[in-house]
Short mmCIF file of C-alpha atoms in Angstrom, two decimals:
data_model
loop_
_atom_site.label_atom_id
_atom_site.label_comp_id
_atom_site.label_asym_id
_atom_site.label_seq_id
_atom_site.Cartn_x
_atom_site.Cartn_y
_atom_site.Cartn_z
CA UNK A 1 -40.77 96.07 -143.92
CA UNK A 2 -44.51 95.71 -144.97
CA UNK A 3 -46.83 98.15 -143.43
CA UNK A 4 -48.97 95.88 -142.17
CA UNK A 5 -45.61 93.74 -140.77
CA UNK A 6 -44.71 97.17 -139.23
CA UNK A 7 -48.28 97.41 -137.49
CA UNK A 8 -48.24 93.86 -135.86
CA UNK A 9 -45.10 94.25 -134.53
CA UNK A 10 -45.95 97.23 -132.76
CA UNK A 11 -48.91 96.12 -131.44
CA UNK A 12 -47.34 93.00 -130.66
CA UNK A 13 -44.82 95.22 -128.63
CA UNK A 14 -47.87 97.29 -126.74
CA UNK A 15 -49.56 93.95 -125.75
CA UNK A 16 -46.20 92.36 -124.90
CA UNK A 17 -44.93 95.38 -122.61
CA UNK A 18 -44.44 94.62 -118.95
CA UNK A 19 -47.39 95.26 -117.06
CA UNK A 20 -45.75 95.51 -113.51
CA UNK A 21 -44.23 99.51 -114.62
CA UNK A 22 -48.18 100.74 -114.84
CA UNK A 23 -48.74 99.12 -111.30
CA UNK A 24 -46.34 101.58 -109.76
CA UNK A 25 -48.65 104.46 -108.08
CA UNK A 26 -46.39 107.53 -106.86
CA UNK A 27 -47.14 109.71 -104.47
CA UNK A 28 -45.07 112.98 -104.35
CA UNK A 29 -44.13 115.33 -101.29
CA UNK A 30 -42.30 118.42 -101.59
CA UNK A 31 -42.51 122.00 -100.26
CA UNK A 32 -40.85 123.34 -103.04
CA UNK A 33 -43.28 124.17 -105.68
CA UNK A 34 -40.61 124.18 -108.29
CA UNK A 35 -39.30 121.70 -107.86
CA UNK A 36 -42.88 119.31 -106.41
CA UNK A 37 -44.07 120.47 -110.33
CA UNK A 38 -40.28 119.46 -111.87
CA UNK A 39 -41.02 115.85 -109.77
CA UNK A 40 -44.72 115.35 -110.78
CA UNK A 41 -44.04 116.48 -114.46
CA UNK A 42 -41.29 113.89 -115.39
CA UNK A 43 -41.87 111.12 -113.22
CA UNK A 44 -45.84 111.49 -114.38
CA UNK A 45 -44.69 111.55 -117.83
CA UNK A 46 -42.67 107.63 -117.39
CA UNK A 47 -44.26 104.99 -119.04
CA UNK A 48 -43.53 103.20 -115.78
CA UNK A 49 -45.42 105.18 -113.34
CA UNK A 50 -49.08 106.38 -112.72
CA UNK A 51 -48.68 109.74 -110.24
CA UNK A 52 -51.47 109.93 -108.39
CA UNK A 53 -50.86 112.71 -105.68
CA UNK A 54 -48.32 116.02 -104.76
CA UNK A 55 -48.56 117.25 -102.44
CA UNK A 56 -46.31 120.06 -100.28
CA UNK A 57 -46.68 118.47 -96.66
CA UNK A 58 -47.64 114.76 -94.93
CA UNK A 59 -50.81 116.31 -93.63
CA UNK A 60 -51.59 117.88 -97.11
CA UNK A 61 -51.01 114.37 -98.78
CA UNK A 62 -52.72 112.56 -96.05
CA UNK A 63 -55.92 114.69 -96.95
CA UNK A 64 -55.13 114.09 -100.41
CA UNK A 65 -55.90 110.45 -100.15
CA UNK A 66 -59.70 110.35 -99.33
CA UNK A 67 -60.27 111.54 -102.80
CA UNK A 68 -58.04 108.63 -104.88
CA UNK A 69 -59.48 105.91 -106.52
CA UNK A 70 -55.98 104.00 -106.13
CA UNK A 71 -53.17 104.48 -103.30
CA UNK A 72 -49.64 105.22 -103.82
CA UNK A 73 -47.71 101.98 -103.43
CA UNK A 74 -44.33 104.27 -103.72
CA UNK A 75 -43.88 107.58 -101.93
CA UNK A 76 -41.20 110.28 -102.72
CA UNK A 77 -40.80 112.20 -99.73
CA UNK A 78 -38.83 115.23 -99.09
CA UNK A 79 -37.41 116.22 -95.82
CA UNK A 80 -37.51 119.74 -93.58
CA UNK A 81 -41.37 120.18 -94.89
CA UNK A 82 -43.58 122.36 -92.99
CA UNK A 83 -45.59 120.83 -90.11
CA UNK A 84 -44.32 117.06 -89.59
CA UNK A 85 -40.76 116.63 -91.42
CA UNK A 86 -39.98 114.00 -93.43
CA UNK A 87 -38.55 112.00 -90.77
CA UNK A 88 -41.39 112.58 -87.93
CA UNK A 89 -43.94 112.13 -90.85
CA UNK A 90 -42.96 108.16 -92.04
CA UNK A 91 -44.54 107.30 -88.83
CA UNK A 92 -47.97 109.38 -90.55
CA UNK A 93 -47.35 107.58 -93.85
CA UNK A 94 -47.32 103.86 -92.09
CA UNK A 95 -50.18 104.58 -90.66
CA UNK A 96 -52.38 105.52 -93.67
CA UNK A 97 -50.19 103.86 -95.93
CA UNK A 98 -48.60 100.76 -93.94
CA UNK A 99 -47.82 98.73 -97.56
CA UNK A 100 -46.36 101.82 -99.45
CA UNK A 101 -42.70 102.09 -99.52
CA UNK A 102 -41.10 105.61 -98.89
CA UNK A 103 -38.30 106.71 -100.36
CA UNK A 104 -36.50 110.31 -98.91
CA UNK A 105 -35.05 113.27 -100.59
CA UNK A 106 -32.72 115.48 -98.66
CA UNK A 107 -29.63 118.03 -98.96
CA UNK A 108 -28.65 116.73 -95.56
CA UNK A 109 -26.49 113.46 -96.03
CA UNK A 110 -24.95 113.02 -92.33
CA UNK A 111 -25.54 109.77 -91.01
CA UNK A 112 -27.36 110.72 -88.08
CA UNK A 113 -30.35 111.76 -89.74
CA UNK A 114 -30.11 108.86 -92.62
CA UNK A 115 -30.10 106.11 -89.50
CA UNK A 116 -32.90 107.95 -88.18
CA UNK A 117 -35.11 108.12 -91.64
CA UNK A 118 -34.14 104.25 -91.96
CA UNK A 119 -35.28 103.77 -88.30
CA UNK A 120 -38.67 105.47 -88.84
CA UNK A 121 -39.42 103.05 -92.28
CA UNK A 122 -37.91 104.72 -95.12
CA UNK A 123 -36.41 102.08 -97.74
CA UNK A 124 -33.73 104.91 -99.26
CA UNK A 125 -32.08 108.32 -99.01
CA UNK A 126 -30.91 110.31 -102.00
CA UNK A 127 -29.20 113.97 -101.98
CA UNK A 128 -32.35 116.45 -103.42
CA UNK A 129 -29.47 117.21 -106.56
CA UNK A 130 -30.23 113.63 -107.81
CA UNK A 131 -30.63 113.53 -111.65
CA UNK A 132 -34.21 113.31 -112.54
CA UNK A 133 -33.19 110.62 -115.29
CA UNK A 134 -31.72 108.56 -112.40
CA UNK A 135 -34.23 109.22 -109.82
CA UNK A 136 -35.92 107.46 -111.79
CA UNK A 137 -33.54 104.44 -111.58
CA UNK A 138 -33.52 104.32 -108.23
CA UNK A 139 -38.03 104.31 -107.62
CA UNK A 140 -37.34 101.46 -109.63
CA UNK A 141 -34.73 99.94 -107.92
CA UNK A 142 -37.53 100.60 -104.79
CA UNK A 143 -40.14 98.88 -106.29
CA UNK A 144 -37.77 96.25 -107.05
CA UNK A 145 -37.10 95.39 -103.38
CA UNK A 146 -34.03 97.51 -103.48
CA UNK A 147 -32.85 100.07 -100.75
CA UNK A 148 -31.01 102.86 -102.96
CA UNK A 149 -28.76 105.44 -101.44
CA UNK A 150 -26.81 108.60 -103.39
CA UNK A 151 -22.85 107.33 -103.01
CA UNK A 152 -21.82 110.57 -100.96
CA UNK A 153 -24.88 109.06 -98.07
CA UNK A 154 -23.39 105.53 -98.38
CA UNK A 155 -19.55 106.70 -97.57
CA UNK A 156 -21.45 108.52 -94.50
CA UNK A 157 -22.77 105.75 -93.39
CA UNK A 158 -19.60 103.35 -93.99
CA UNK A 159 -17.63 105.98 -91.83
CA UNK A 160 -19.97 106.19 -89.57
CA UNK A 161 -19.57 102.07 -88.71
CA UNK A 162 -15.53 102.64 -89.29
CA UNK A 163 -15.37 105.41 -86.73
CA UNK A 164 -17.76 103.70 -84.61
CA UNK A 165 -15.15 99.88 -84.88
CA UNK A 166 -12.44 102.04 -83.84
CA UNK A 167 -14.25 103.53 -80.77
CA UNK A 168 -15.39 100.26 -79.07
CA UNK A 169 -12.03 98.51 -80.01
CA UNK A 170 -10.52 97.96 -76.67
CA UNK A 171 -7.34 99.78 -75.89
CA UNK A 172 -4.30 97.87 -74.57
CA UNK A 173 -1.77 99.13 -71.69
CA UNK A 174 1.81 99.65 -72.75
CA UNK A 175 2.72 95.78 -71.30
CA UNK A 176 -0.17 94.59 -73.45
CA UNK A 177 1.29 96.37 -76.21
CA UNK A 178 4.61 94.63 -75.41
CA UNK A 179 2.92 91.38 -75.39
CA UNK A 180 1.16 91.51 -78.88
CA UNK A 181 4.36 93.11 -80.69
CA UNK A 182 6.30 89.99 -79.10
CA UNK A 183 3.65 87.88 -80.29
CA UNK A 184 4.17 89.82 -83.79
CA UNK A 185 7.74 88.83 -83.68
CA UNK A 186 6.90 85.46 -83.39
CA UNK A 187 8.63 84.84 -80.03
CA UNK A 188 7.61 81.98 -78.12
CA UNK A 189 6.24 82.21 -74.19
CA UNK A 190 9.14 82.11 -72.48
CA UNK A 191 10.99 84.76 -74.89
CA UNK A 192 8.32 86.97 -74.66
CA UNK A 193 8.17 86.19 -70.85
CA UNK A 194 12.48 87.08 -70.75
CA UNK A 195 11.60 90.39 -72.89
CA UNK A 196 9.63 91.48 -70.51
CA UNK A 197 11.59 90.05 -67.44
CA UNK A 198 8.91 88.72 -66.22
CA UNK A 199 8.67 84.75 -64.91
CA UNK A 200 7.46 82.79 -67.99
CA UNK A 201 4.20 80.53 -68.21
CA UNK A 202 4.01 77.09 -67.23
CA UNK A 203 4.76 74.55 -69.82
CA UNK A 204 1.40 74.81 -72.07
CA UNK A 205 0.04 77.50 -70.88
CA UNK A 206 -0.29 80.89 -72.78
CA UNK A 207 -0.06 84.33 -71.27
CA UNK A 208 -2.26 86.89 -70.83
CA UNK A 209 -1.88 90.11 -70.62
CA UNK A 210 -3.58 89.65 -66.98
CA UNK A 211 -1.41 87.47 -65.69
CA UNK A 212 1.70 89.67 -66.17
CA UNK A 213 2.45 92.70 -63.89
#
């Protein structure tokens, strides 16, 4: 390829690049310095974000904002930080930062805590042991509109709702139980009605489990 072929069509790539990546202002919170300065180094270094603050607590990164000349629009929050934790500090971020979009870091997964962080505004909830290539994947997935969650939170939370469908399903007496596994046999009213020796329903009618001593 020419050189000056080879120049056009990388500029023509530059000008052509999405613009919406560089829109994407991050905001880092971490207590662990090791691992704030692992966050702020990679995730500063992606084409498709600008990180503007790190900070080791809410009240640290709440400062931190007076002095920027643009706002984080995503925030990457970890939780159990000194002062206000990361749950008890969303409610600090909406205030300052009611259009941002939080995102929460954790090595607790139960679903207790993730309903709460989801009830206080957070948009996701990823285990702290998170790749930092797909970290990554999932900001973007954020500033997509998505709502990512590390699989070993979502099978929490789907447990949670199956535990919680078998606690509120109402339990039947032994003649209701007699009733539905007649019904499972496919008898009719009156056989079920004989089964149980028991009078059987009027002609149309169906029985409940009420209606039967």
């Amino acid at each position: 390829m020419p050189f000056f072929t080879s120049i056009f069509m990388l500029y023509r790539r530059v000008l052509l690049a999405p613009t919406f990546a560089r829109m994407i202002t991050l905001g880092i919170i971490e207590d662990q310095a090791a691992f704030r300065e692992a966050l702020c180094t990679y995730l500063g270094a992606q084409p498709e974000f600008t990180c503007v603050l790190c900070a080791a607590s809410h009240e640290a990164f709440v400062a931190g904002l007076a002095g920027l000349a643009q706002l984080p629009t995503l925030v990457l929050s970890g939780i159990g930080l000194p002062g206000h934790s990361g749950t008890e500090g969303l409610a600090m971020l909406r205030a300052v930062l009611p259009g941002a979009e939080v995102l929460l870091l954790s090595v607790h997964t139960d679903a207790g805590r993730v309903f709460e962080a989801l009830r206080q505004g957070a948009v996701g909830y990823l285990e702290k042991t998170t790749p930092l290539p797909l970290l990554k994947e999932h900001l973007l997935q954020v500033a997509a509109g998505g709502s990512p969650m590390s699989p070993s939170v979502a099978r929490h939370v789907a447990r949670y709702f199956q535990l919680r469908a078998v606690a509120v399903r109402p339990s039947l007496t032994p003649r209701e139980s007699d009733i539905v596994r007649g019904i499972e046999d496919g008898l009719s009213h009156k056989l079920i009605a004989a089964r149980l020796g028991v009078r059987a329903p009027r002609h149309g009618a169906q029985p409940h489990p009420a209606d039967i001593p």
